[in-house]
Amino acid sequence: MVGLGETKLRILERLRTRSASAGDLARELGLSRVAVHRHLADLEAHGLVRARTEKCAGRGRPRQVFQAVDAEAPYARMCGDMLAHLRELYGPDAVFEVLEARNARVKAELEPRMQGRSLEARLELLAEFLTERGYQAEVHREAGRYTLKQRRCPKLALAMEHDELCQAELRLYQDLLGVPVAQECRIAGGCGCCRYRVEEPEG
């Protein structure tokens, strides 16, 4: 990030929490739209942000919003190419086998620490594990169910091209927690966070 300048870093940090339009950024950061557009163009050229079109509720016109792309984007592109080649050579099952092997390593690390703990304690351990790896995860409880939120996605550039990563992540959480888990939204799909609904076991 060296050399980006304070204003660009402020914009980038803001976009890491959720996507925003140039107008949103101008209002929140006290900048002109012209200045924001200039900074966004530079950040996009560096591969640090990505623009997309977002539909508005009702009959409103679609608007352009921006979201941060993780700093490891060049490595993500290389990994993405490798996954694409793997799929071409051996089929989609080969990609899932690789991701399942990674899941197995994570489970080997976390399952002994989760054994015998309550669902809430297992969720807190999972959130702590994810936060240590850059996901900025948190757990909420409401109306008899838990919600796991991830406000950042370290693998965003890769996940935007390969949704198998998000599918593998969901399976990992289901295996670790031992209860139904549903993915409600994801950053790679344009949401402000990745959100998982975790159901408490009956009885």
PDB file of C-alpha atoms in Angstrom:
ATOM      1  CA  MET A   1       0.000   0.000   0.000  1.00  0.00           C
ATOM      2  CA  VAL A   2       3.018   2.277   0.186  1.00  0.00           C
ATOM      3  CA  GLY A   3       2.648   5.317  -2.094  1.00  0.00           C
ATOM      4  CA  LEU A   4      -1.155   5.334  -2.344  1.00  0.00           C
ATOM      5  CA  GLY A   5      -1.585   8.393  -0.165  1.00  0.00           C
ATOM      6  CA  GLU A   6      -3.793   9.050   2.845  1.00  0.00           C
ATOM      7  CA  THR A   7      -7.016   9.782   0.933  1.00  0.00           C
ATOM      8  CA  LYS A   8      -6.826   6.644  -1.197  1.00  0.00           C
ATOM      9  CA  LEU A   9      -6.136   4.576   1.911  1.00  0.00           C
ATOM     10  CA  ARG A  10      -9.204   6.093   3.600  1.00  0.00           C
ATOM     11  CA  ILE A  11     -11.350   5.215   0.573  1.00  0.00           C
ATOM     12  CA  LEU A  12      -9.934   1.705   0.433  1.00  0.00           C
ATOM     13  CA  GLU A  13     -10.486   1.113   4.148  1.00  0.00           C
ATOM     14  CA  ARG A  14     -14.075   2.327   3.825  1.00  0.00           C
ATOM     15  CA  LEU A  15     -14.744  -0.006   0.882  1.00  0.00           C
ATOM     16  CA  ARG A  16     -13.383  -2.940   2.842  1.00  0.00           C
ATOM     17  CA  THR A  17     -16.395  -2.705   5.164  1.00  0.00           C
ATOM     18  CA  ARG A  18     -19.045  -2.559   2.400  1.00  0.00           C
ATOM     19  CA  SER A  19     -19.496  -1.405  -1.177  1.00  0.00           C
ATOM     20  CA  ALA A  20     -20.363   2.240  -1.894  1.00  0.00           C
ATOM     21  CA  SER A  21     -20.986   4.636  -4.762  1.00  0.00           C
ATOM     22  CA  ALA A  22     -18.761   7.613  -5.507  1.00  0.00           C
ATOM     23  CA  GLY A  23     -21.488   9.856  -4.089  1.00  0.00           C
ATOM     24  CA  ASP A  24     -21.597   7.851  -0.854  1.00  0.00           C
ATOM     25  CA  LEU A  25     -17.842   8.166  -0.466  1.00  0.00           C
ATOM     26  CA  ALA A  26     -17.869  11.882  -1.225  1.00  0.00           C
ATOM     27  CA  ARG A  27     -20.471  12.540   1.480  1.00  0.00           C
ATOM     28  CA  GLU A  28     -18.927  10.289   4.113  1.00  0.00           C
ATOM     29  CA  LEU A  29     -15.336  11.418   3.610  1.00  0.00           C
ATOM     30  CA  GLY A  30     -16.015  15.101   2.922  1.00  0.00           C
ATOM     31  CA  LEU A  31     -14.580  15.049  -0.603  1.00  0.00           C
ATOM     32  CA  SER A  32     -15.812  16.258  -3.966  1.00  0.00           C
ATOM     33  CA  ARG A  33     -17.233  13.729  -6.424  1.00  0.00           C
ATOM     34  CA  VAL A  34     -14.533  14.685  -8.913  1.00  0.00           C
ATOM     35  CA  ALA A  35     -11.789  13.922  -6.390  1.00  0.00           C
ATOM     36  CA  VAL A  36     -13.419  10.631  -5.400  1.00  0.00           C
ATOM     37  CA  HIS A  37     -13.735   9.526  -9.026  1.00  0.00           C
ATOM     38  CA  ARG A  38     -10.066  10.344  -9.604  1.00  0.00           C
ATOM     39  CA  HIS A  39      -8.957   8.338  -6.569  1.00  0.00           C
ATOM     40  CA  LEU A  40     -11.232   5.436  -7.513  1.00  0.00           C
ATOM     41  CA  ALA A  41      -9.793   5.375 -11.025  1.00  0.00           C
ATOM     42  CA  ASP A  42      -6.284   5.120  -9.565  1.00  0.00           C
ATOM     43  CA  LEU A  43      -7.305   2.383  -7.131  1.00  0.00           C
ATOM     44  CA  GLU A  44      -9.011   0.465  -9.922  1.00  0.00           C
ATOM     45  CA  ALA A  45      -5.873   0.758 -12.053  1.00  0.00           C
ATOM     46  CA  HIS A  46      -3.903  -0.752  -9.152  1.00  0.00           C
ATOM     47  CA  GLY A  47      -6.387  -3.635  -8.998  1.00  0.00           C
ATOM     48  CA  LEU A  48      -7.459  -2.674  -5.470  1.00  0.00           C
ATOM     49  CA  VAL A  49     -11.114  -1.838  -6.167  1.00  0.00           C
ATOM     50  CA  ARG A  50     -13.671  -3.109  -8.636  1.00  0.00           C
ATOM     51  CA  ALA A  51     -16.780  -1.380 -10.008  1.00  0.00           C
ATOM     52  CA  ARG A  52     -20.111  -3.094 -10.545  1.00  0.00           C
ATOM     53  CA  THR A  53     -23.685  -2.080 -11.352  1.00  0.00           C
ATOM     54  CA  GLU A  54     -26.195  -2.387  -8.531  1.00  0.00           C
ATOM     55  CA  LYS A  55     -29.944  -2.464  -9.072  1.00  0.00           C
ATOM     56  CA  CYS A  56     -31.930  -0.053  -6.937  1.00  0.00           C
ATOM     57  CA  ALA A  57     -35.132  -0.973  -5.140  1.00  0.00           C
ATOM     58  CA  GLY A  58     -38.348  -0.216  -7.006  1.00  0.00           C
ATOM     59  CA  ARG A  59     -37.983   1.682 -10.256  1.00  0.00           C
ATOM     60  CA  GLY A  60     -34.803   3.512  -9.393  1.00  0.00           C
ATOM     61  CA  ARG A  61     -32.022   3.613 -11.943  1.00  0.00           C
ATOM     62  CA  PRO A  62     -29.110   1.203 -11.472  1.00  0.00           C
ATOM     63  CA  ARG A  63     -26.056   2.815  -9.931  1.00  0.00           C
ATOM     64  CA  GLN A  64     -22.363   2.125 -10.057  1.00  0.00           C
ATOM     65  CA  VAL A  65     -20.817   1.022  -6.794  1.00  0.00           C
ATOM     66  CA  PHE A  66     -17.281   0.082  -5.855  1.00  0.00           C
ATOM     67  CA  GLN A  67     -15.907  -2.639  -3.613  1.00  0.00           C
ATOM     68  CA  ALA A  68     -12.428  -3.434  -2.395  1.00  0.00           C
ATOM     69  CA  VAL A  69     -10.491  -6.307  -3.912  1.00  0.00           C
ATOM     70  CA  ASP A  70      -8.033  -8.007  -1.578  1.00  0.00           C
ATOM     71  CA  ALA A  71      -4.402  -6.946  -1.738  1.00  0.00           C
ATOM     72  CA  GLU A  72      -3.378 -10.430  -2.820  1.00  0.00           C
ATOM     73  CA  ALA A  73      -5.243 -10.068  -6.135  1.00  0.00           C
ATOM     74  CA  PRO A  74      -2.189 -10.932  -8.309  1.00  0.00           C
ATOM     75  CA  TYR A  75      -1.754 -14.199  -6.397  1.00  0.00           C
ATOM     76  CA  ALA A  76      -5.508 -14.771  -6.605  1.00  0.00           C
ATOM     77  CA  ARG A  77      -5.343 -14.494 -10.388  1.00  0.00           C
ATOM     78  CA  MET A  78      -2.570 -17.079 -10.480  1.00  0.00           C
ATOM     79  CA  CYS A  79      -4.558 -19.404  -8.184  1.00  0.00           C
ATOM     80  CA  GLY A  80      -7.650 -18.784 -10.300  1.00  0.00           C
ATOM     81  CA  ASP A  81      -5.797 -19.816 -13.431  1.00  0.00           C
ATOM     82  CA  MET A  82      -4.617 -22.980 -11.698  1.00  0.00           C
ATOM     83  CA  LEU A  83      -8.164 -23.860 -10.606  1.00  0.00           C
ATOM     84  CA  ALA A  84      -9.450 -23.206 -14.123  1.00  0.00           C
ATOM     85  CA  HIS A  85      -6.790 -25.474 -15.629  1.00  0.00           C
ATOM     86  CA  LEU A  86      -7.528 -28.127 -13.021  1.00  0.00           C
ATOM     87  CA  ARG A  87     -11.209 -28.033 -13.960  1.00  0.00           C
ATOM     88  CA  GLU A  88     -10.421 -28.209 -17.682  1.00  0.00           C
ATOM     89  CA  LEU A  89      -8.063 -31.156 -17.266  1.00  0.00           C
ATOM     90  CA  TYR A  90      -9.870 -33.238 -14.658  1.00  0.00           C
ATOM     91  CA  GLY A  91     -13.393 -31.836 -14.338  1.00  0.00           C
ATOM     92  CA  PRO A  92     -15.150 -29.824 -11.614  1.00  0.00           C
ATOM     93  CA  ASP A  93     -14.869 -32.634  -9.061  1.00  0.00           C
ATOM     94  CA  ALA A  94     -11.101 -32.150  -9.008  1.00  0.00           C
ATOM     95  CA  VAL A  95     -11.519 -28.549  -7.820  1.00  0.00           C
ATOM     96  CA  PHE A  96     -13.789 -29.659  -4.989  1.00  0.00           C
ATOM     97  CA  GLU A  97     -11.311 -32.384  -4.009  1.00  0.00           C
ATOM     98  CA  VAL A  98      -8.575 -29.774  -3.610  1.00  0.00           C
ATOM     99  CA  LEU A  99     -10.840 -27.540  -1.535  1.00  0.00           C
ATOM    100  CA  GLU A 100     -12.008 -30.477   0.582  1.00  0.00           C
ATOM    101  CA  ALA A 101      -8.374 -31.345   1.301  1.00  0.00           C
ATOM    102  CA  ARG A 102      -7.889 -27.801   2.578  1.00  0.00           C
ATOM    103  CA  ASN A 103     -11.060 -28.112   4.662  1.00  0.00           C
ATOM    104  CA  ALA A 104      -9.677 -31.308   6.182  1.00  0.00           C
ATOM    105  CA  ARG A 105      -6.576 -29.456   7.393  1.00  0.00           C
ATOM    106  CA  VAL A 106      -8.691 -26.723   8.983  1.00  0.00           C
ATOM    107  CA  LYS A 107     -10.938 -29.303  10.661  1.00  0.00           C
ATOM    108  CA  ALA A 108      -7.903 -31.149  12.009  1.00  0.00           C
ATOM    109  CA  GLU A 109      -6.832 -27.903  13.691  1.00  0.00           C
ATOM    110  CA  LEU A 110     -10.210 -26.776  15.031  1.00  0.00           C
ATOM    111  CA  GLU A 111     -12.179 -29.921  15.865  1.00  0.00           C
ATOM    112  CA  PRO A 112     -10.080 -30.894  18.924  1.00  0.00           C
ATOM    113  CA  ARG A 113     -10.616 -27.394  20.371  1.00  0.00           C
ATOM    114  CA  MET A 114     -14.374 -27.524  19.700  1.00  0.00           C
ATOM    115  CA  GLN A 115     -15.012 -30.987  21.094  1.00  0.00           C
ATOM    116  CA  GLY A 116     -17.501 -30.983  23.980  1.00  0.00           C
ATOM    117  CA  ARG A 117     -18.270 -27.271  23.685  1.00  0.00           C
ATOM    118  CA  SER A 118     -21.652 -25.620  23.191  1.00  0.00           C
ATOM    119  CA  LEU A 119     -22.734 -24.352  19.791  1.00  0.00           C
ATOM    120  CA  GLU A 120     -22.137 -20.768  20.891  1.00  0.00           C
ATOM    121  CA  ALA A 121     -18.633 -21.592  22.096  1.00  0.00           C
ATOM    122  CA  ARG A 122     -17.854 -23.397  18.832  1.00  0.00           C
ATOM    123  CA  LEU A 123     -19.088 -20.387  16.871  1.00  0.00           C
ATOM    124  CA  GLU A 124     -16.938 -18.013  18.918  1.00  0.00           C
ATOM    125  CA  LEU A 125     -13.895 -20.211  18.307  1.00  0.00           C
ATOM    126  CA  LEU A 126     -14.643 -20.263  14.591  1.00  0.00           C
ATOM    127  CA  ALA A 127     -15.088 -16.475  14.489  1.00  0.00           C
ATOM    128  CA  GLU A 128     -11.790 -15.999  16.327  1.00  0.00           C
ATOM    129  CA  PHE A 129     -10.041 -18.355  13.900  1.00  0.00           C
ATOM    130  CA  LEU A 130     -11.487 -16.482  10.900  1.00  0.00           C
ATOM    131  CA  THR A 131     -10.656 -13.042  12.298  1.00  0.00           C
ATOM    132  CA  GLU A 132      -7.034 -14.083  12.803  1.00  0.00           C
ATOM    133  CA  ARG A 133      -7.000 -14.826   9.068  1.00  0.00           C
ATOM    134  CA  GLY A 134      -8.420 -11.467   8.025  1.00  0.00           C
ATOM    135  CA  TYR A 135     -12.162 -12.205   7.786  1.00  0.00           C
ATOM    136  CA  GLN A 136     -13.240  -9.791  10.566  1.00  0.00           C
ATOM    137  CA  ALA A 137     -15.847 -12.301  11.790  1.00  0.00           C
ATOM    138  CA  GLU A 138     -18.465 -11.826  14.494  1.00  0.00           C
ATOM    139  CA  VAL A 139     -21.343 -13.837  15.972  1.00  0.00           C
ATOM    140  CA  HIS A 140     -24.859 -12.584  16.755  1.00  0.00           C
ATOM    141  CA  ARG A 141     -27.799 -14.390  18.363  1.00  0.00           C
ATOM    142  CA  GLU A 142     -31.444 -13.507  17.764  1.00  0.00           C
ATOM    143  CA  ALA A 143     -34.781 -15.370  17.777  1.00  0.00           C
ATOM    144  CA  GLY A 144     -33.328 -18.781  18.549  1.00  0.00           C
ATOM    145  CA  ARG A 145     -30.638 -18.758  15.907  1.00  0.00           C
ATOM    146  CA  TYR A 146     -27.119 -17.494  15.399  1.00  0.00           C
ATOM    147  CA  THR A 147     -25.691 -15.401  12.602  1.00  0.00           C
ATOM    148  CA  LEU A 148     -22.031 -15.543  11.613  1.00  0.00           C
ATOM    149  CA  LYS A 149     -20.906 -12.418   9.763  1.00  0.00           C
ATOM    150  CA  GLN A 150     -17.641 -11.923   7.907  1.00  0.00           C
ATOM    151  CA  ARG A 151     -17.046  -8.262   7.107  1.00  0.00           C
ATOM    152  CA  ARG A 152     -13.952  -8.889   5.018  1.00  0.00           C
ATOM    153  CA  CYS A 153     -12.996 -11.519   2.454  1.00  0.00           C
ATOM    154  CA  PRO A 154      -9.243 -12.114   2.087  1.00  0.00           C
ATOM    155  CA  LYS A 155      -9.920 -14.328  -0.932  1.00  0.00           C
ATOM    156  CA  LEU A 156     -12.323 -11.896  -2.626  1.00  0.00           C
ATOM    157  CA  ALA A 157     -10.573 -11.611  -5.991  1.00  0.00           C
ATOM    158  CA  LEU A 158     -10.493 -15.398  -6.280  1.00  0.00           C
ATOM    159  CA  ALA A 159     -14.015 -15.982  -4.940  1.00  0.00           C
ATOM    160  CA  MET A 160     -15.487 -13.544  -7.461  1.00  0.00           C
ATOM    161  CA  GLU A 161     -14.326 -15.866 -10.230  1.00  0.00           C
ATOM    162  CA  HIS A 162     -14.682 -19.236  -8.465  1.00  0.00           C
ATOM    163  CA  ASP A 163     -17.748 -19.622  -6.259  1.00  0.00           C
ATOM    164  CA  GLU A 164     -16.570 -23.139  -5.385  1.00  0.00           C
ATOM    165  CA  LEU A 165     -14.546 -21.469  -2.619  1.00  0.00           C
ATOM    166  CA  CYS A 166     -17.711 -20.145  -0.986  1.00  0.00           C
ATOM    167  CA  GLN A 167     -19.411 -23.525  -1.359  1.00  0.00           C
ATOM    168  CA  ALA A 168     -16.447 -25.246   0.295  1.00  0.00           C
ATOM    169  CA  GLU A 169     -16.486 -22.660   3.080  1.00  0.00           C
ATOM    170  CA  LEU A 170     -20.158 -23.393   3.756  1.00  0.00           C
ATOM    171  CA  ARG A 171     -19.480 -27.145   3.951  1.00  0.00           C
ATOM    172  CA  LEU A 172     -16.597 -26.510   6.351  1.00  0.00           C
ATOM    173  CA  TYR A 173     -18.829 -24.545   8.721  1.00  0.00           C
ATOM    174  CA  GLN A 174     -21.544 -27.203   8.594  1.00  0.00           C
ATOM    175  CA  ASP A 175     -19.017 -29.926   9.417  1.00  0.00           C
ATOM    176  CA  LEU A 176     -17.397 -27.989  12.256  1.00  0.00           C
ATOM    177  CA  LEU A 177     -20.628 -26.829  13.892  1.00  0.00           C
ATOM    178  CA  GLY A 178     -22.653 -29.996  13.312  1.00  0.00           C
ATOM    179  CA  VAL A 179     -25.902 -28.083  12.690  1.00  0.00           C
ATOM    180  CA  PRO A 180     -27.648 -26.697   9.581  1.00  0.00           C
ATOM    181  CA  VAL A 181     -25.892 -23.616   8.197  1.00  0.00           C
ATOM    182  CA  ALA A 182     -27.272 -21.513   5.344  1.00  0.00           C
ATOM    183  CA  GLN A 183     -25.383 -18.876   3.396  1.00  0.00           C
ATOM    184  CA  GLU A 184     -27.624 -15.803   3.136  1.00  0.00           C
ATOM    185  CA  CYS A 185     -25.294 -13.477   1.243  1.00  0.00           C
ATOM    186  CA  ARG A 186     -21.641 -13.084   0.315  1.00  0.00           C
ATOM    187  CA  ILE A 187     -19.243 -10.258  -0.413  1.00  0.00           C
ATOM    188  CA  ALA A 188     -18.221 -11.884  -3.696  1.00  0.00           C
ATOM    189  CA  GLY A 189     -21.865 -11.597  -4.775  1.00  0.00           C
ATOM    190  CA  GLY A 190     -22.018  -7.884  -4.002  1.00  0.00           C
ATOM    191  CA  CYS A 191     -23.213  -7.871  -0.371  1.00  0.00           C
ATOM    192  CA  GLY A 192     -21.633  -5.786   2.344  1.00  0.00           C
ATOM    193  CA  CYS A 193     -20.653  -8.913   4.268  1.00  0.00           C
ATOM    194  CA  CYS A 194     -20.746 -12.693   4.105  1.00  0.00           C
ATOM    195  CA  ARG A 195     -23.613 -13.807   6.321  1.00  0.00           C
ATOM    196  CA  TYR A 196     -24.417 -17.325   7.502  1.00  0.00           C
ATOM    197  CA  ARG A 197     -27.563 -18.377   9.366  1.00  0.00           C
ATOM    198  CA  VAL A 198     -26.814 -21.046  11.963  1.00  0.00           C
ATOM    199  CA  GLU A 199     -29.750 -22.992  13.390  1.00  0.00           C
ATOM    200  CA  GLU A 200     -29.706 -24.246  16.965  1.00  0.00           C
ATOM    201  CA  PRO A 201     -30.286 -27.989  17.354  1.00  0.00           C
ATOM    202  CA  GLU A 202     -33.812 -28.941  18.395  1.00  0.00           C
ATOM    203  CA  GLY A 203     -34.299 -30.060  21.957  1.00  0.00           C
TER     204      GLY A 203
END
